[in-house]
Coordinates of C-alpha atoms in Angstrom, one line a residue:
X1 CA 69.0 -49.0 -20.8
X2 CA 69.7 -50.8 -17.5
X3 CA 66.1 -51.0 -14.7
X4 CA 68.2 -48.4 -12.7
X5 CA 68.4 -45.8 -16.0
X6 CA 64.1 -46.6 -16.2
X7 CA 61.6 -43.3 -15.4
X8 CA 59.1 -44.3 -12.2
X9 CA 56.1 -44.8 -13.1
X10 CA 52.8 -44.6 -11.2
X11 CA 51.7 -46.9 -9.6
X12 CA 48.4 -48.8 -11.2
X13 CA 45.1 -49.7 -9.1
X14 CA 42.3 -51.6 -10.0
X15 CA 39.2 -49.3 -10.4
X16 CA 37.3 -49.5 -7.6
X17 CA 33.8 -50.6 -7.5
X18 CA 32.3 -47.5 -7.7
X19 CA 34.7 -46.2 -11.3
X20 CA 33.6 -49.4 -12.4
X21 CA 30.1 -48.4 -12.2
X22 CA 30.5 -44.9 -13.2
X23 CA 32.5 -46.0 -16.2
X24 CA 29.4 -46.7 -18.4
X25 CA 27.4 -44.2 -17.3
X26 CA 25.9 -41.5 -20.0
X27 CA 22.9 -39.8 -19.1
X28 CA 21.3 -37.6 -21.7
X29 CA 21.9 -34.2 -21.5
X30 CA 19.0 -32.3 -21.9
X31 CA 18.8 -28.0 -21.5
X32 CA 17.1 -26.5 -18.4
X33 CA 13.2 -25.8 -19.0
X34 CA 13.3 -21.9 -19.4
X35 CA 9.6 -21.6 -19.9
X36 CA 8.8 -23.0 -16.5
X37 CA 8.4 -19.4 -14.6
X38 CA 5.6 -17.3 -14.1
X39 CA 7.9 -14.3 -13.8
X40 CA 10.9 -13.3 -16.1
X41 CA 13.1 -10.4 -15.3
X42 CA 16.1 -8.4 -15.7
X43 CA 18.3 -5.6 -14.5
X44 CA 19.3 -2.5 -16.7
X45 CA 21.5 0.3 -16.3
X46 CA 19.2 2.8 -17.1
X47 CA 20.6 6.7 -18.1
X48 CA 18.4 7.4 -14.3
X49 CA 20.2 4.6 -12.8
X50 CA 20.1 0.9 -12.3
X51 CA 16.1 -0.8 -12.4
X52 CA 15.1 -3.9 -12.3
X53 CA 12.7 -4.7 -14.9
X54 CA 9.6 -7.5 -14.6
X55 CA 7.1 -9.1 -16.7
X56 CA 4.4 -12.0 -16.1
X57 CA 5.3 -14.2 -18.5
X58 CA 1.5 -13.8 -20.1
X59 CA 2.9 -10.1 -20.5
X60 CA 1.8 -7.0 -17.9
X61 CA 4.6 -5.5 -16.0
X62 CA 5.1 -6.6 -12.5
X63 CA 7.8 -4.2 -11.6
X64 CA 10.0 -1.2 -12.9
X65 CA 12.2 -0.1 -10.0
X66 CA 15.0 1.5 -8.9
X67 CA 18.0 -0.6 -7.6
X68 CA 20.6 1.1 -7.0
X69 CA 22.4 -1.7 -4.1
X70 CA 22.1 -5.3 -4.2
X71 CA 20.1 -5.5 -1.5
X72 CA 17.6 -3.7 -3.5
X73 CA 17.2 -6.2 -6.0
X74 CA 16.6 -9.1 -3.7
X75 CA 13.9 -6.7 -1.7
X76 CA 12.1 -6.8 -5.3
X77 CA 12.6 -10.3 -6.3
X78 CA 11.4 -11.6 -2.6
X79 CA 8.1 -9.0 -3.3
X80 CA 7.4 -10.5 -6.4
X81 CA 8.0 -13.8 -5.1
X82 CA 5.8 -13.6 -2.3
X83 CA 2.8 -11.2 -4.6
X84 CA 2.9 -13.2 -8.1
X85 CA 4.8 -16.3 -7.8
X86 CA 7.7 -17.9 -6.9
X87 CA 9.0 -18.9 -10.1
X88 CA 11.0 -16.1 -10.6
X89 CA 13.9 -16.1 -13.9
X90 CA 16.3 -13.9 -14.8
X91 CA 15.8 -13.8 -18.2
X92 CA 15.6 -10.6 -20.5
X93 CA 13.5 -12.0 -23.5
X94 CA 10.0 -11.0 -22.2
X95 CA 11.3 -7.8 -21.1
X96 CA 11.9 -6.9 -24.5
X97 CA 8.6 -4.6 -25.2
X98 CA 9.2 -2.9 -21.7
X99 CA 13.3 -2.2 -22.3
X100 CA 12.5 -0.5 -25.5
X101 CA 9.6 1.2 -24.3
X102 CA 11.7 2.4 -21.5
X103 CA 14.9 3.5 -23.4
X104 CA 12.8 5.4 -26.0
X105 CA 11.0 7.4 -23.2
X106 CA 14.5 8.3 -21.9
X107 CA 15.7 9.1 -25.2
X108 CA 12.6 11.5 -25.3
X109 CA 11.0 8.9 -28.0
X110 CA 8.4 8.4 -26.4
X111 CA 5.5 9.8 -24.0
X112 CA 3.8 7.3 -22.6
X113 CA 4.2 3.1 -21.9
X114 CA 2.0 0.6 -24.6
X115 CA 1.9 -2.1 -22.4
X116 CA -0.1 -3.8 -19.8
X117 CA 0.3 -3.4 -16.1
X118 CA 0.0 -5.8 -12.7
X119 CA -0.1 -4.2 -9.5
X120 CA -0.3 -7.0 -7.9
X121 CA 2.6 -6.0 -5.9
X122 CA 1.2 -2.3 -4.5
X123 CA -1.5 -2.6 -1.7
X124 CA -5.3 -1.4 -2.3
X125 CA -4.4 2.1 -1.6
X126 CA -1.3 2.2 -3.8
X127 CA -3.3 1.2 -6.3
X128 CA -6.1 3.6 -6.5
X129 CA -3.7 6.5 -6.0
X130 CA -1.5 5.2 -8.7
X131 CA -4.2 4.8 -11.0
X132 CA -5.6 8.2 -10.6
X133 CA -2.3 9.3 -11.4
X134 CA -1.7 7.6 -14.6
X135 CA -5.4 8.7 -15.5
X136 CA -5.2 12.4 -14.3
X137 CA -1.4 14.0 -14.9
X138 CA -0.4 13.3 -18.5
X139 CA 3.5 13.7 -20.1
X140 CA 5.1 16.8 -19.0
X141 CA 2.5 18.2 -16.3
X142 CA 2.5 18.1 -12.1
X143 CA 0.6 17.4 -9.5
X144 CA 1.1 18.2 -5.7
X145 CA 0.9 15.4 -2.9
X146 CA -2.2 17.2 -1.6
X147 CA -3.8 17.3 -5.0
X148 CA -3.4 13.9 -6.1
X149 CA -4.7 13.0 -2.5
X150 CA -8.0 15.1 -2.9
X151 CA -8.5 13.4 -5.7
X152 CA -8.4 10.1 -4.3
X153 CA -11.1 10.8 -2.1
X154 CA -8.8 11.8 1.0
X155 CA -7.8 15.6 1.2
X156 CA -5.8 15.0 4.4
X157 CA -3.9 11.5 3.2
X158 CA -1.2 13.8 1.6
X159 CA 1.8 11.6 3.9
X160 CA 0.1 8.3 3.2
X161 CA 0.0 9.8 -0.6
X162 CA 3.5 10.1 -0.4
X163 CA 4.3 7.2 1.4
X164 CA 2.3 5.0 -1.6
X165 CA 4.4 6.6 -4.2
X166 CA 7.7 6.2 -2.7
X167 CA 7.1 2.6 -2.3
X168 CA 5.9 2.5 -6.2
X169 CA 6.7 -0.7 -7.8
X170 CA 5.8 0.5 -11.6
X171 CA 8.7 3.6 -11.8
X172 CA 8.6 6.0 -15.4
X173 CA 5.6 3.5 -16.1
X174 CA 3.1 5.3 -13.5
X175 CA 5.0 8.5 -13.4
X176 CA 5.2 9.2 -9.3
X177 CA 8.1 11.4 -10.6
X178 CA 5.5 14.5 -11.5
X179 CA 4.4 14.7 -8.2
X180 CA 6.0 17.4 -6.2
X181 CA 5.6 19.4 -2.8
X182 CA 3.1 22.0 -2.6
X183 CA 5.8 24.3 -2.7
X184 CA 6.8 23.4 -6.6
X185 CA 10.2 21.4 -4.7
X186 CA 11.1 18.3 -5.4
X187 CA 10.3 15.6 -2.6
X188 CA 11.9 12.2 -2.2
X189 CA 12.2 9.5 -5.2
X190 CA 12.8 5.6 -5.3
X191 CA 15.7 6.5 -7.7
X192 CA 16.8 9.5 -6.0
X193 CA 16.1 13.7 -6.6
X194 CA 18.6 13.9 -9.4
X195 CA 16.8 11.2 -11.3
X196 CA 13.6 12.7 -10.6
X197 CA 14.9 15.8 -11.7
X198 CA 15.9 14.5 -15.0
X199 CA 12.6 13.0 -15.7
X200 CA 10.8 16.2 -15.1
X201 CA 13.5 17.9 -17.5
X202 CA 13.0 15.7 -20.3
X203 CA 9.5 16.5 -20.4
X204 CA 9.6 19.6 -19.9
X205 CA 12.0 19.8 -22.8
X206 CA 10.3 17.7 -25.4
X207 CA 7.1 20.1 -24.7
X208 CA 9.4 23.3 -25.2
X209 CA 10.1 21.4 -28.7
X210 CA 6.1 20.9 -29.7
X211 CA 5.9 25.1 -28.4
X212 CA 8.7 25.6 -30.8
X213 CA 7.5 23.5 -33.7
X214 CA 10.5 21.5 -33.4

């Protein structure tokens, strides 16, 4: 083969300073510290719709709420952020007790949550109306707005009743769902009327089955 028969080839450089350097360099590879959040959470699509799904890494729940747009979720994640603590995961393991919980109550499985709860997120009146509901209307019964607010203490607070459950950060956990107008209607839900609907359903359904013997 004659030089003018020979396939170009490219042209060679001396590394530069900085290859040269680079060449020998191995740092050890080491995985990212997962245990370093306080907060660890998830988002499920739920047979209600899509929630996002928090835990304290010590255990209580820090959220259960409806997100059904994008924007949703970072509304919850910047709550948490601001209420708990900024180190915030996404990562389902400590959900675990709290996603089974939840898909055996929507499965009818189950009538009410075995785990801790952290309202650190709801303000001072959130939390007293929410704990009077989780203490006073049990699986498959109502309340009214105006009810639940004369039991708080406040007979005419039935808006800012409403108000404090439609900004509800524990969803299905603290059932908000079995509150309804004075009429018997259904009123406004974080996850919308149809979910609402369902919830009260499923209740009502599972008690039909204990009147039945089934």
């Amino acid at each position: 083969m004659t030089p003018s028969h020979r396939r170009p080839q490219p042209p060679t450089t001396p590394p530069t300073d900085l290859e040269a350097r680079l060449a020998g360099f191995d740092p050890p590879v080491t995985p990212p510290d997962l245990d370093g959040e306080d907060v660890a959470y998830t988002v499920e699509d739920t047979a209600v719709g899509r929630m996002l799904l928090a835990v304290r890494v010590d255990g209580p729940v820090v959220a259960c709420a409806f997100v059904p747009r994008g924007g949703d979720e970072d509304l919850v994640l910047a709550r948490l952020a601001a209420r708990v603590s900024p180190r915030v995961l996404r990562r389902p393991g400590p959900t675990d007790v709290l996603r089974r919980q939840l898909e055996e109550y929507l499965a009818g499985r189950r009538r009410r949550f075995e785990v801790g709860v952290d309202l650190a997120v709801a303000s001072g009146f959130q939390r007293e109306v929410l704990s009077r509901l989780a203490a006073s209307v049990p699986y498959g019964s109502r309340t009214t707005y105006g009810r639940l607010a004369a039991d708080v203490g406040r007979p005419s607070a039935s808006r800012a009743v409403g108000a404090a459950l439609g900004a509800n950060p524990l969803c299905i956990v603290l059932p908000c769902h079995r509150v309804v107008a004075a009429s018997g209607s259904l009123t406004g839900y974080a996850g919308g009327l149809a979910a609402k609907e369902r919830l009260l359903a499923l209740e009502a359904a599972a008690l039909r089955g204990d009147a039945r013997g089934v």
